Short mmCIF file of N, CA and C in Angstrom, two decimals:
data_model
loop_
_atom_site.label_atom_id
_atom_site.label_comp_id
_atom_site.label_asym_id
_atom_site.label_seq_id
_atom_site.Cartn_x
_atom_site.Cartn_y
_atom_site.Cartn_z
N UNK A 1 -1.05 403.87 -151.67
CA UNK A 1 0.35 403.52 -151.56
C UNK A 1 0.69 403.20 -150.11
N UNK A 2 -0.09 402.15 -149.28
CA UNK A 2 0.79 401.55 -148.26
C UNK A 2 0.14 402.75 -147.14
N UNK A 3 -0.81 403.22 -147.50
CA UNK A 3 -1.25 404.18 -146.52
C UNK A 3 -0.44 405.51 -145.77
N UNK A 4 0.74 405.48 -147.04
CA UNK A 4 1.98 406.47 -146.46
C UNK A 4 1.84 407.84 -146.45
N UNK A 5 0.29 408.55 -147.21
CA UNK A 5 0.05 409.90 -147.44
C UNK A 5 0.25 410.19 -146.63
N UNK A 6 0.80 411.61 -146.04
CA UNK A 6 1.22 412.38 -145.35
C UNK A 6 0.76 414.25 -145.71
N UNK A 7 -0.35 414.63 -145.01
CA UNK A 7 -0.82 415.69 -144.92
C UNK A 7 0.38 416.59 -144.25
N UNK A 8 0.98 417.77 -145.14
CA UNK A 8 1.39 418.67 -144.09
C UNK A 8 1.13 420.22 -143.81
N UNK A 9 0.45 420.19 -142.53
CA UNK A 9 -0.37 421.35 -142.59
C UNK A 9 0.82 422.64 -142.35
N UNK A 10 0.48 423.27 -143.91
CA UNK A 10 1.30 424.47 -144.76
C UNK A 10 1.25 425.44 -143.24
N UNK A 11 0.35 426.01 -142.85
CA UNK A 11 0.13 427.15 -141.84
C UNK A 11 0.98 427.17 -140.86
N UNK A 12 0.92 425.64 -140.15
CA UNK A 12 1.52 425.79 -138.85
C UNK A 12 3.30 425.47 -139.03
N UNK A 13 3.52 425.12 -140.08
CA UNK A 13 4.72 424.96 -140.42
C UNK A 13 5.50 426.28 -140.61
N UNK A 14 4.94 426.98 -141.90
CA UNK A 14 5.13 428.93 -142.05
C UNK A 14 5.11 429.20 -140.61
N UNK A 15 4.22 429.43 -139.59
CA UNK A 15 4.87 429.91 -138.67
C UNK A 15 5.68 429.43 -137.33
N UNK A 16 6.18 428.40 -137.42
CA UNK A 16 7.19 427.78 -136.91
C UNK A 16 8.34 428.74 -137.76
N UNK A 17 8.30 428.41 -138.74
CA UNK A 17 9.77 429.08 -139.30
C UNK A 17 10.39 430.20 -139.80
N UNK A 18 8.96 431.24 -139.26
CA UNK A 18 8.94 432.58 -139.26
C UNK A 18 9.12 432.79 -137.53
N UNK A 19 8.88 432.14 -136.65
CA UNK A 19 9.53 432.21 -135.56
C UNK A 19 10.82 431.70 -135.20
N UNK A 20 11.20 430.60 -136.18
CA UNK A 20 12.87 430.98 -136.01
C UNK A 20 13.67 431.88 -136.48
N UNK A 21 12.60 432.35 -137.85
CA UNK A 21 13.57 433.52 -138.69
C UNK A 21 13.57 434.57 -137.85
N UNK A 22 12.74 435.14 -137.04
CA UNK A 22 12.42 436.09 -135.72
C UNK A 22 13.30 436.01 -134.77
N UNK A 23 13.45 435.06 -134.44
CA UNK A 23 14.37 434.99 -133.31
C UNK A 23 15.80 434.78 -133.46
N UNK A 24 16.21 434.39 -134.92
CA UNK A 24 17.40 434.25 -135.56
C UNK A 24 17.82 435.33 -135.35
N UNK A 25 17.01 436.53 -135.96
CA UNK A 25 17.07 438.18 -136.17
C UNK A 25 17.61 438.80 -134.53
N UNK A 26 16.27 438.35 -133.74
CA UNK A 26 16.51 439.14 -132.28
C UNK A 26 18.12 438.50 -131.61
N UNK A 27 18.60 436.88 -131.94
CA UNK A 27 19.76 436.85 -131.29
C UNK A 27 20.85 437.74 -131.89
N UNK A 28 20.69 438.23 -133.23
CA UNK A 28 21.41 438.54 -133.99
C UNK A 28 21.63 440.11 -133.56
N UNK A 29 20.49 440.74 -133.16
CA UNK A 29 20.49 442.03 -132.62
C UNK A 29 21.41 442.02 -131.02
N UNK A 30 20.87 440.52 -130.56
CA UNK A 30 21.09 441.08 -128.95
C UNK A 30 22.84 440.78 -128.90
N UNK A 31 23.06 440.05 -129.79
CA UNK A 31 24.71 439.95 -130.20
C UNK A 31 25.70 441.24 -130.23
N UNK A 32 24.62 441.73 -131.13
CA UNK A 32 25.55 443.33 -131.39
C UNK A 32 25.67 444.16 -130.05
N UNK A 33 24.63 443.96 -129.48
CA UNK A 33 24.62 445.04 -128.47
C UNK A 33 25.16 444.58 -127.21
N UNK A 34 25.38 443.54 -127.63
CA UNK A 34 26.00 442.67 -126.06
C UNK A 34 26.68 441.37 -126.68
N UNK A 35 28.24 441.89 -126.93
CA UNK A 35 28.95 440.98 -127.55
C UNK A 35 29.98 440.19 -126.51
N UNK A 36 29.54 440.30 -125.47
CA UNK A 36 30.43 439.77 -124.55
C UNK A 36 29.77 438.77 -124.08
N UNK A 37 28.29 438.65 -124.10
CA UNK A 37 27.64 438.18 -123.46
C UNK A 37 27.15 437.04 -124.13
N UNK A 38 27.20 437.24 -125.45
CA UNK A 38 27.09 436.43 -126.84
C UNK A 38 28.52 435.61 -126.98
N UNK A 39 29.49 435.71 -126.63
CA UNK A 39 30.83 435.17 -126.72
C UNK A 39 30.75 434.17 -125.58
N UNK A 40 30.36 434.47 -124.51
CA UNK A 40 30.27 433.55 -123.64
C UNK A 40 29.30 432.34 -123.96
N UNK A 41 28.14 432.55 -123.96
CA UNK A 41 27.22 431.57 -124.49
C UNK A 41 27.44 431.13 -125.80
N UNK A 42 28.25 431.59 -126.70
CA UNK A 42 28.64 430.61 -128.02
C UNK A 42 29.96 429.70 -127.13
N UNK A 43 30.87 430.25 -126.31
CA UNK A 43 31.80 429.34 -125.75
C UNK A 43 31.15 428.51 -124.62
N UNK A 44 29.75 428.19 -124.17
CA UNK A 44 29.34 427.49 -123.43
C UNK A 44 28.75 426.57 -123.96
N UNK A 45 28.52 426.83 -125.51
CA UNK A 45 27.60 425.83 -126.35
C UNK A 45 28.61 424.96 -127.43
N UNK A 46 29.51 425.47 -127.59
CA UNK A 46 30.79 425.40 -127.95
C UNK A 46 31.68 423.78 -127.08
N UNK A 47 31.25 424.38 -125.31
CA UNK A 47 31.84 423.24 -124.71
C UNK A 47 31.11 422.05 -124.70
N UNK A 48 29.61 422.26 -124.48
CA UNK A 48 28.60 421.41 -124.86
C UNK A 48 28.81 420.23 -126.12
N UNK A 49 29.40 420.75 -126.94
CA UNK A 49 29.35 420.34 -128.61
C UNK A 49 30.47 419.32 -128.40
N UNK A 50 30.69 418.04 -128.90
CA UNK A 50 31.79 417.40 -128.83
C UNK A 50 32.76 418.43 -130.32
N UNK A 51 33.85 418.29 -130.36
CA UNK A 51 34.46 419.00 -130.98
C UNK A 51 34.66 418.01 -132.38
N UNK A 52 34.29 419.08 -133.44
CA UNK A 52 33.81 418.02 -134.49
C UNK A 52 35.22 417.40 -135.16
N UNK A 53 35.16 415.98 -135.43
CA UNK A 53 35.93 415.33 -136.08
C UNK A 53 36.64 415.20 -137.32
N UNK A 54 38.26 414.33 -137.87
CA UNK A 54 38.08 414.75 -139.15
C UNK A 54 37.67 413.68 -139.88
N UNK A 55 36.71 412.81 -139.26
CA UNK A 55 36.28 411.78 -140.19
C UNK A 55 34.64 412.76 -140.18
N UNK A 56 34.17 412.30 -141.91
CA UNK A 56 32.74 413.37 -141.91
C UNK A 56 32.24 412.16 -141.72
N UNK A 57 32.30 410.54 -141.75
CA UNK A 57 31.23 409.68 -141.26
C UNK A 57 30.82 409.92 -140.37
N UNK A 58 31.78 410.29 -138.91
CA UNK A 58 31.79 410.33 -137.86
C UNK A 58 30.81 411.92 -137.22
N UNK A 59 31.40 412.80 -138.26
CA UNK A 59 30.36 414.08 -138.09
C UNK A 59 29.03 413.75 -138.33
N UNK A 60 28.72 413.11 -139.71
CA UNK A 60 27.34 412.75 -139.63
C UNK A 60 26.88 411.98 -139.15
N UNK A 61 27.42 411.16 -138.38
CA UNK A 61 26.52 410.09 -137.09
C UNK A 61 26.28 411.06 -136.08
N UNK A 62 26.96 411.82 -135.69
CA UNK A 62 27.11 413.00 -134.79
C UNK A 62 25.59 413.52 -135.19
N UNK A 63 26.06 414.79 -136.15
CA UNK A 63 24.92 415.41 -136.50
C UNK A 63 23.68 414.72 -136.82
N UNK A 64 22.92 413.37 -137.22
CA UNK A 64 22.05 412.89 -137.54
C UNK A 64 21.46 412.64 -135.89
N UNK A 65 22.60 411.83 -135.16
CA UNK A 65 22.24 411.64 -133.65
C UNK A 65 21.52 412.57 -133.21
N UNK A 66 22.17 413.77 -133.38
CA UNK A 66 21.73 414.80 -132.10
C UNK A 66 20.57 415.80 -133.10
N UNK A 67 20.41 415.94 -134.48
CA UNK A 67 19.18 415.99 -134.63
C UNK A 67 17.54 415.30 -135.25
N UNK A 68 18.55 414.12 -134.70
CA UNK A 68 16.81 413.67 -134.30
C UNK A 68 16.45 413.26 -132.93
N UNK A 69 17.15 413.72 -132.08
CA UNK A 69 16.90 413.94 -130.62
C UNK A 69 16.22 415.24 -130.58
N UNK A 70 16.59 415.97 -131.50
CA UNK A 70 16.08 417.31 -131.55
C UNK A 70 14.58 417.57 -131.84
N UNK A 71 14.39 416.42 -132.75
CA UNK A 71 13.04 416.09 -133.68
C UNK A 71 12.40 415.64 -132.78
N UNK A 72 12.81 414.60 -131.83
CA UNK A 72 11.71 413.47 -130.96
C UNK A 72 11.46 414.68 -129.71
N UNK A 73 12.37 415.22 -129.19
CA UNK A 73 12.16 416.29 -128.31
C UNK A 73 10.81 417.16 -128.79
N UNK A 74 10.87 417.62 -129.98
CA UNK A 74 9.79 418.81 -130.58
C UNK A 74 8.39 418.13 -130.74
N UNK A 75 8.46 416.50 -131.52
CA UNK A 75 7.69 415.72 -131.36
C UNK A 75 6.94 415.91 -130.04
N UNK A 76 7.57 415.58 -129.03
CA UNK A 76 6.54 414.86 -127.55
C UNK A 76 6.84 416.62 -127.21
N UNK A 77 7.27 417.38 -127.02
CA UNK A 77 7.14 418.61 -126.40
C UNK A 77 5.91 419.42 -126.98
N UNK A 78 4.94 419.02 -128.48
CA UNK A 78 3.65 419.20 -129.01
C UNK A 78 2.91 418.93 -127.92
N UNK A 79 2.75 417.49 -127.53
CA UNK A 79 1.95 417.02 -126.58
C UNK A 79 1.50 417.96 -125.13
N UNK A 80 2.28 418.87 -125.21
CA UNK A 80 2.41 419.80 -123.66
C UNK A 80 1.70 421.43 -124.36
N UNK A 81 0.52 420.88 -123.96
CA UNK A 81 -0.57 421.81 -124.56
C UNK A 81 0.04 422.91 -126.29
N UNK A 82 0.74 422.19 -126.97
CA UNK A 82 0.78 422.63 -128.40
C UNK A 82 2.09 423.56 -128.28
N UNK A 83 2.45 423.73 -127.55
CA UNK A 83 3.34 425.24 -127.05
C UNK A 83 5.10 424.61 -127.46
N UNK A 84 5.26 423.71 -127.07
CA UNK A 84 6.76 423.18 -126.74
C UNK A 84 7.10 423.86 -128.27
N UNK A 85 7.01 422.98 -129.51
CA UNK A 85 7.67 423.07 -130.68
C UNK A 85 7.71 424.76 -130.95
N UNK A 86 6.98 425.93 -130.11
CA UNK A 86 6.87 427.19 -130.43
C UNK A 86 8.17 427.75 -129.99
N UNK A 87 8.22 427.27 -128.53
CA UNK A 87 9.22 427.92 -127.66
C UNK A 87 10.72 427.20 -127.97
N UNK A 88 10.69 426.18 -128.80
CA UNK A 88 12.54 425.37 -128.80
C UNK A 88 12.39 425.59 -130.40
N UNK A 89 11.76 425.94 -131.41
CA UNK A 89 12.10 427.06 -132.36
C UNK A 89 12.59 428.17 -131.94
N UNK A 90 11.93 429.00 -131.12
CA UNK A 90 12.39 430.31 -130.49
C UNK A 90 13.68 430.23 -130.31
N UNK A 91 14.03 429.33 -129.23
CA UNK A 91 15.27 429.31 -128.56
C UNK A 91 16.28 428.60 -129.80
N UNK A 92 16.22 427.87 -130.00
CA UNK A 92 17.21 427.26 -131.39
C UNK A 92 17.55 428.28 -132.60
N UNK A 93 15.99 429.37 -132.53
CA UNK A 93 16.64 430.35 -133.72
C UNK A 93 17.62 431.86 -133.22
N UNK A 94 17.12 432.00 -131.77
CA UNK A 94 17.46 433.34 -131.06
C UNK A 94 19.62 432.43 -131.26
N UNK A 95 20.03 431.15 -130.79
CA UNK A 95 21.09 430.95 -130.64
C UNK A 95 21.35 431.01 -132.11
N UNK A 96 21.24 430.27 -133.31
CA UNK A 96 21.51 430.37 -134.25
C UNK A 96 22.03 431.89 -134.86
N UNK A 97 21.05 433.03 -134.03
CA UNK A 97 21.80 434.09 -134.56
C UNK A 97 22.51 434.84 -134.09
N UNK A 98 22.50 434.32 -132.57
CA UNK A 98 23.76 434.85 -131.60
C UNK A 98 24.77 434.30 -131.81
N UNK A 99 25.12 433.17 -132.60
CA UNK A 99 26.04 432.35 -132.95
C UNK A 99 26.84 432.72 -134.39
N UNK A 100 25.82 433.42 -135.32
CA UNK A 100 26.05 433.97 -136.49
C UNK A 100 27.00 435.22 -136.04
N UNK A 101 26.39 436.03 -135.23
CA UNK A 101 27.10 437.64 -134.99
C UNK A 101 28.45 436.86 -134.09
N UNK A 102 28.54 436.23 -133.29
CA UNK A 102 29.71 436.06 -132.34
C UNK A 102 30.63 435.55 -133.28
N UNK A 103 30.64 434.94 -134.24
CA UNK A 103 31.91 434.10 -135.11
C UNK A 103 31.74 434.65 -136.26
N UNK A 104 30.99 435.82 -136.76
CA UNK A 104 31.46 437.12 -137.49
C UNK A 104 32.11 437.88 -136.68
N UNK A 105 32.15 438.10 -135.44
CA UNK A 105 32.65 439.56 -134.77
C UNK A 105 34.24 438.60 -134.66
N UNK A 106 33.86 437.59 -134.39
CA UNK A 106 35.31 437.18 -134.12
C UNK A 106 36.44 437.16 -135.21
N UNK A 107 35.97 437.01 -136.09
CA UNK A 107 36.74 437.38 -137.52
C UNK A 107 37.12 436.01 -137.57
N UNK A 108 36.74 434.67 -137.68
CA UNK A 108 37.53 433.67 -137.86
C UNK A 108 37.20 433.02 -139.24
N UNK A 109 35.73 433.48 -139.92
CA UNK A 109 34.64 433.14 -140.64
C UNK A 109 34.49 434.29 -141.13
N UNK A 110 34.96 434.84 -142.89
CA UNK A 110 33.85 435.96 -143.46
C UNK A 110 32.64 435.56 -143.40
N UNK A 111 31.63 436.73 -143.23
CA UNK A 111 29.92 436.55 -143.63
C UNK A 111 29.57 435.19 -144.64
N UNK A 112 30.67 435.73 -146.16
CA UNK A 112 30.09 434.71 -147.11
C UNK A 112 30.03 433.25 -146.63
N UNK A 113 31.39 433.11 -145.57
CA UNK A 113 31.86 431.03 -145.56
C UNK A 113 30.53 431.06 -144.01
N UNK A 114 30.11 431.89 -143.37
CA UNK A 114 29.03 432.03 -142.24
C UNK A 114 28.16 431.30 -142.93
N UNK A 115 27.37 432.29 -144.39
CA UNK A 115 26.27 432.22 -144.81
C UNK A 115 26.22 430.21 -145.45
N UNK A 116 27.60 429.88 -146.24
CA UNK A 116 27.54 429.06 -146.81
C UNK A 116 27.90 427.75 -145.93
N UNK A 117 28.23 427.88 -144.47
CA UNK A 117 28.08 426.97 -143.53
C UNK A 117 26.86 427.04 -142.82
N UNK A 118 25.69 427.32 -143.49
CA UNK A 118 24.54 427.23 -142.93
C UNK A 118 22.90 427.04 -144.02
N UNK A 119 23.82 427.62 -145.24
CA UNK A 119 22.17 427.51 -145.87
C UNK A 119 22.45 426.33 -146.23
N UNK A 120 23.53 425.14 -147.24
CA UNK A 120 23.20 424.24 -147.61
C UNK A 120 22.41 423.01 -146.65
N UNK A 121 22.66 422.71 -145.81
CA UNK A 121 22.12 421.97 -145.09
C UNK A 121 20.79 422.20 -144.50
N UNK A 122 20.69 423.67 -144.10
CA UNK A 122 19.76 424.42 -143.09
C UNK A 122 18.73 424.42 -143.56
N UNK A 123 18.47 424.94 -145.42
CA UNK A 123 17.15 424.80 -145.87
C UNK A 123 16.35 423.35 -145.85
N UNK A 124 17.48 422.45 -145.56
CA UNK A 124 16.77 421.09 -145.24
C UNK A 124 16.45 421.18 -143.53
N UNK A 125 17.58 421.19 -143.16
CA UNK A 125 16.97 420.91 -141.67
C UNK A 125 16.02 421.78 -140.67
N UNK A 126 16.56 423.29 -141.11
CA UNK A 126 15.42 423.48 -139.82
C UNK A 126 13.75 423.61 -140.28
N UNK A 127 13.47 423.37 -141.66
CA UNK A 127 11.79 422.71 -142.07
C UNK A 127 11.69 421.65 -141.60
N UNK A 128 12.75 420.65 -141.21
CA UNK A 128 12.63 418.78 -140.97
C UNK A 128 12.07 419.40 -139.40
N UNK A 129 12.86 420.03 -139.13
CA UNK A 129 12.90 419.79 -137.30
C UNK A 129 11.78 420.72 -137.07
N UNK A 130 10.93 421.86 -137.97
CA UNK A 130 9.93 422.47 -137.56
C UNK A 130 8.50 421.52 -137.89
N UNK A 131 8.83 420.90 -139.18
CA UNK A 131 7.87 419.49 -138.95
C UNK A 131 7.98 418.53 -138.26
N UNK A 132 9.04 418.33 -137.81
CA UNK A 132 8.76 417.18 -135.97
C UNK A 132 7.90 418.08 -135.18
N UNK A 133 8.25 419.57 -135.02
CA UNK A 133 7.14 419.76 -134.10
C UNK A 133 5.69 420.12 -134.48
N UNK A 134 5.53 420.47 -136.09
CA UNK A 134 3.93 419.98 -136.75
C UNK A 134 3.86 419.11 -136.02
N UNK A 135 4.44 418.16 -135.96
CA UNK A 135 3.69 416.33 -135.82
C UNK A 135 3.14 415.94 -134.38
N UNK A 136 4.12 417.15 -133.33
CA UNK A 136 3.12 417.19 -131.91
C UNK A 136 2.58 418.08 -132.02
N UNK A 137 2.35 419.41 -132.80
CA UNK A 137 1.27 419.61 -132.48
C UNK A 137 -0.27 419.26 -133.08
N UNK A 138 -0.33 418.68 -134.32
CA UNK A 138 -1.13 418.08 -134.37
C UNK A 138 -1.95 416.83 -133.53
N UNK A 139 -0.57 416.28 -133.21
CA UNK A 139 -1.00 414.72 -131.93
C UNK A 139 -2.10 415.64 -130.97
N UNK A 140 -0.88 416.72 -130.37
CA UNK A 140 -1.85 417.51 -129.02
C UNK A 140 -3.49 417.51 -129.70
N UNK A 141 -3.45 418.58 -131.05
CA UNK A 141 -4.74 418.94 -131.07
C UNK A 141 -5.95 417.71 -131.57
N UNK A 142 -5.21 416.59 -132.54
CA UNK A 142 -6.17 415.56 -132.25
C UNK A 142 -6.93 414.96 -130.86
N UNK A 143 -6.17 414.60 -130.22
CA UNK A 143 -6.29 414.56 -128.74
C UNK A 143 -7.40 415.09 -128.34
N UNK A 144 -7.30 416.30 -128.11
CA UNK A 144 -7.91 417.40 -127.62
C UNK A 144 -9.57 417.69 -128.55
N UNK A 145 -9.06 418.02 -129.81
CA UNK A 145 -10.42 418.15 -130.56
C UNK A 145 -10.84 417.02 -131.57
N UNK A 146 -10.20 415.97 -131.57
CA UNK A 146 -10.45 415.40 -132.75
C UNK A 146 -11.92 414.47 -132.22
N UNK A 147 -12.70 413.23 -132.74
CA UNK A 147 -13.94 413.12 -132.54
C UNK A 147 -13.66 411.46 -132.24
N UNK A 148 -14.52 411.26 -131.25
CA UNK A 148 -14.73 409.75 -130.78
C UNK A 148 -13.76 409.98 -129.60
N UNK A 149 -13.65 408.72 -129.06
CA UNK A 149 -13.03 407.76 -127.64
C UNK A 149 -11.19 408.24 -127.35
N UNK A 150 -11.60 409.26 -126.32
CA UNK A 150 -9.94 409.85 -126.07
C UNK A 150 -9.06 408.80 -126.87
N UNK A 151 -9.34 407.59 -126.41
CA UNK A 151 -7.98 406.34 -126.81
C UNK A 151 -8.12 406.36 -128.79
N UNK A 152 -9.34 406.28 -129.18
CA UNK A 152 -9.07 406.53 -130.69
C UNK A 152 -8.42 407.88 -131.35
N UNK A 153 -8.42 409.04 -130.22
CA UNK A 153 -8.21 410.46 -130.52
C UNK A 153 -6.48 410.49 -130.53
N UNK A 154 -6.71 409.29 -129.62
CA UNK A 154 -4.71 409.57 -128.99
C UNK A 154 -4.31 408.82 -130.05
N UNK A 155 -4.84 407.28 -130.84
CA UNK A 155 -4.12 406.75 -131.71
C UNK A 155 -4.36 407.37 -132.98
N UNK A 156 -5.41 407.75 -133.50
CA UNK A 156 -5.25 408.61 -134.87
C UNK A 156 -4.42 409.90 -134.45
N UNK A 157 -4.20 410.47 -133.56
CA UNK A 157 -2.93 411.47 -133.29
C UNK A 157 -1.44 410.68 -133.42
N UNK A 158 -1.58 409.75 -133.21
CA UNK A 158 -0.34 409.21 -132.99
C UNK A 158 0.45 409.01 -134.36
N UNK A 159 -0.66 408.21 -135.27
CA UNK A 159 -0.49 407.82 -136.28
C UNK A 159 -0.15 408.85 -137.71
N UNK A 160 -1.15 409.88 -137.27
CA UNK A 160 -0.64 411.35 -138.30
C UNK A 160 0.62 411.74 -137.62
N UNK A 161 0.81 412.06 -136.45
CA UNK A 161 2.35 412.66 -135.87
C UNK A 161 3.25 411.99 -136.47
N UNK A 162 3.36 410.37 -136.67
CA UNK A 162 4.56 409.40 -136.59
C UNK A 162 4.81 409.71 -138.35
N UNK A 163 4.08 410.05 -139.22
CA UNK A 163 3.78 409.67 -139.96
C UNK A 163 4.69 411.01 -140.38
N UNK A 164 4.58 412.40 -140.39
CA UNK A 164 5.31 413.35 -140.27
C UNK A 164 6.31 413.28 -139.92
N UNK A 165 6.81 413.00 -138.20
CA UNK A 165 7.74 412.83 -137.47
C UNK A 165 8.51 411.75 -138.76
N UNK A 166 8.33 411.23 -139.42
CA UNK A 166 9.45 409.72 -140.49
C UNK A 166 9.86 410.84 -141.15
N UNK A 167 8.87 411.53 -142.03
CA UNK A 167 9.34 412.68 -143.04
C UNK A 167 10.11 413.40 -142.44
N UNK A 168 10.22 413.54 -141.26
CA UNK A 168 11.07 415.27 -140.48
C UNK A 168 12.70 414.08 -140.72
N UNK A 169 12.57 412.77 -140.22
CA UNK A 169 13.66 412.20 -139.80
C UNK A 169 14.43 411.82 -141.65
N UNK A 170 13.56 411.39 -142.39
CA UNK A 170 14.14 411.35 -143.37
C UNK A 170 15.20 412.26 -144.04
N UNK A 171 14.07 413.86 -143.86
CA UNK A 171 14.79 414.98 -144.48
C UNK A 171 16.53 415.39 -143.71
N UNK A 172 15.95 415.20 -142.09
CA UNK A 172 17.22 415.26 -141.50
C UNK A 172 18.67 414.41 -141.64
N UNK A 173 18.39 413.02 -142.41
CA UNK A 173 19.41 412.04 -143.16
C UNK A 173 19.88 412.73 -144.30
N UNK A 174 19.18 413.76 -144.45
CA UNK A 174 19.44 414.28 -146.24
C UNK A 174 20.56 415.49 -145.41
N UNK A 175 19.98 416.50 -144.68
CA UNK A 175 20.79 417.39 -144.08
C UNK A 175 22.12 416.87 -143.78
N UNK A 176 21.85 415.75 -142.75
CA UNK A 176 23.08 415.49 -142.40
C UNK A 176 24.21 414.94 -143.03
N UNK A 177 23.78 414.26 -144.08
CA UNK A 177 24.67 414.09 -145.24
C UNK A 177 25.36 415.39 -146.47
N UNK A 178 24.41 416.29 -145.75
CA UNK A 178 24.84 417.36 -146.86
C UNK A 178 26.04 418.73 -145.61
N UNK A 179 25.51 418.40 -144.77
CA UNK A 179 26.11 419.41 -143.50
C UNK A 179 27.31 418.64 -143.13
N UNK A 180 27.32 417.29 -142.83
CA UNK A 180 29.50 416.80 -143.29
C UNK A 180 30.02 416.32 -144.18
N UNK A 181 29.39 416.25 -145.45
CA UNK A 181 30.13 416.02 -146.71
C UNK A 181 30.22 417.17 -147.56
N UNK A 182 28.95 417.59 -147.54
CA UNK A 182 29.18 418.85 -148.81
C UNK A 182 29.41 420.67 -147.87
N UNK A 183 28.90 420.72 -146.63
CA UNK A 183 28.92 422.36 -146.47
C UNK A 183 30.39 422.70 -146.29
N UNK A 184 31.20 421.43 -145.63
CA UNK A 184 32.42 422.26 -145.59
C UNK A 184 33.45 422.04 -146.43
N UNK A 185 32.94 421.45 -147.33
CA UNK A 185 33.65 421.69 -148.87
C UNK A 185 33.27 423.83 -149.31
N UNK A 186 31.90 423.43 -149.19
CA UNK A 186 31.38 424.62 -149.87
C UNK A 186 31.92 425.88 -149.64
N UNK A 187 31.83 426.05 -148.24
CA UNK A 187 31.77 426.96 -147.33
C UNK A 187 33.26 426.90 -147.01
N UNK A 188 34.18 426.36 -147.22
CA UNK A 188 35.74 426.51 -147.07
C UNK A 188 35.97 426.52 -145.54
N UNK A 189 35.55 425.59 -145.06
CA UNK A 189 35.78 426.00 -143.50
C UNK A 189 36.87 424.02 -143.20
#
């Protein structure tokens, strides 16, 4: 079929997203225990964020924009000895759950409209964006171990990464269509 198979290696994916679920947890802890400190950095990420719109076209050009900047980032950050896509899971899941406890503590959001402004979309996106960074780290380790002429090592890396990296970007069109049309229907926000 057009040479479109797409291998996705199960292992390194599971623990990509057992290190965001980890670090989801630890922001979520370091929230409680330091809620001042968690308020600030949700209001610094907060200012960061353009303030979302009430057109949802406009949210999801938004949200599609900025995550697949997210994707191409995790993509080429593989390339930097395999490590990048480990450490901006880390950090993307540690905020995700400092972000969860700070706008529960704040009372603006029950738990339930929290939970339901995050799983519909989320079970799509953060697998899309932990397979952008499968896709460098596979590039890296072709590179590195795969067999024949660095330059054939770098283009059969290239070609399995890109090939992933479409799937991460596809799924993220699906998210983002579901994160400004349907979550905040769902989720009453």
């Amino acid at each position: 079929m057009l040479g479109l198979k797409v291998e996705v290696p199960r292992r390194i994916l599971g623990y990509l997203l057992i290190v965001f679920l980890a670090a989801s947890f630890a922001g979520y802890l370091f929230a409680i225990g330091n809620p001042g400190a968690a308020m600030d950095a949700v209001k610094k990420l907060a200012e960061q964020i353009d303030p979302t719109s009430d057109s949802s076209f406009e949210n999801f050009v938004k949200i599609f924009t900025n995550n697949s900047m997210v994707a191409l980032f995790m993509l080429l950050s593989g390339l930097f000895f395999g490590l990048g896509p480990w450490l901006i899971m880390a950090f993307n899941g540690f905020m995700v759950g400092l972000v969860v406890r700070a706008v529960q503590e704040s009372g603006e959001l029950s738990f339930p409209q929290i939970i339901l402004g995050l799983v519909p979309h989320g079970i799509i996106e953060i697998p899309a964006i932990a397979l952008a960074g499968v896709s460098g780290i596979i590039w890296y380790r072709e590179i590195i171990k795969g067999e024949g002429e660095t330059g054939e090592r770098f283009k059969r890396g290239a070609v399995k990464a890109l090939k992933l990296f479409a799937l991460s970007v596809l799924l993220l069109l699906v998210a983002a269509v579901i994160e400004a049309y349907v979550t905040p229907r769902v989720a009453g926000i």
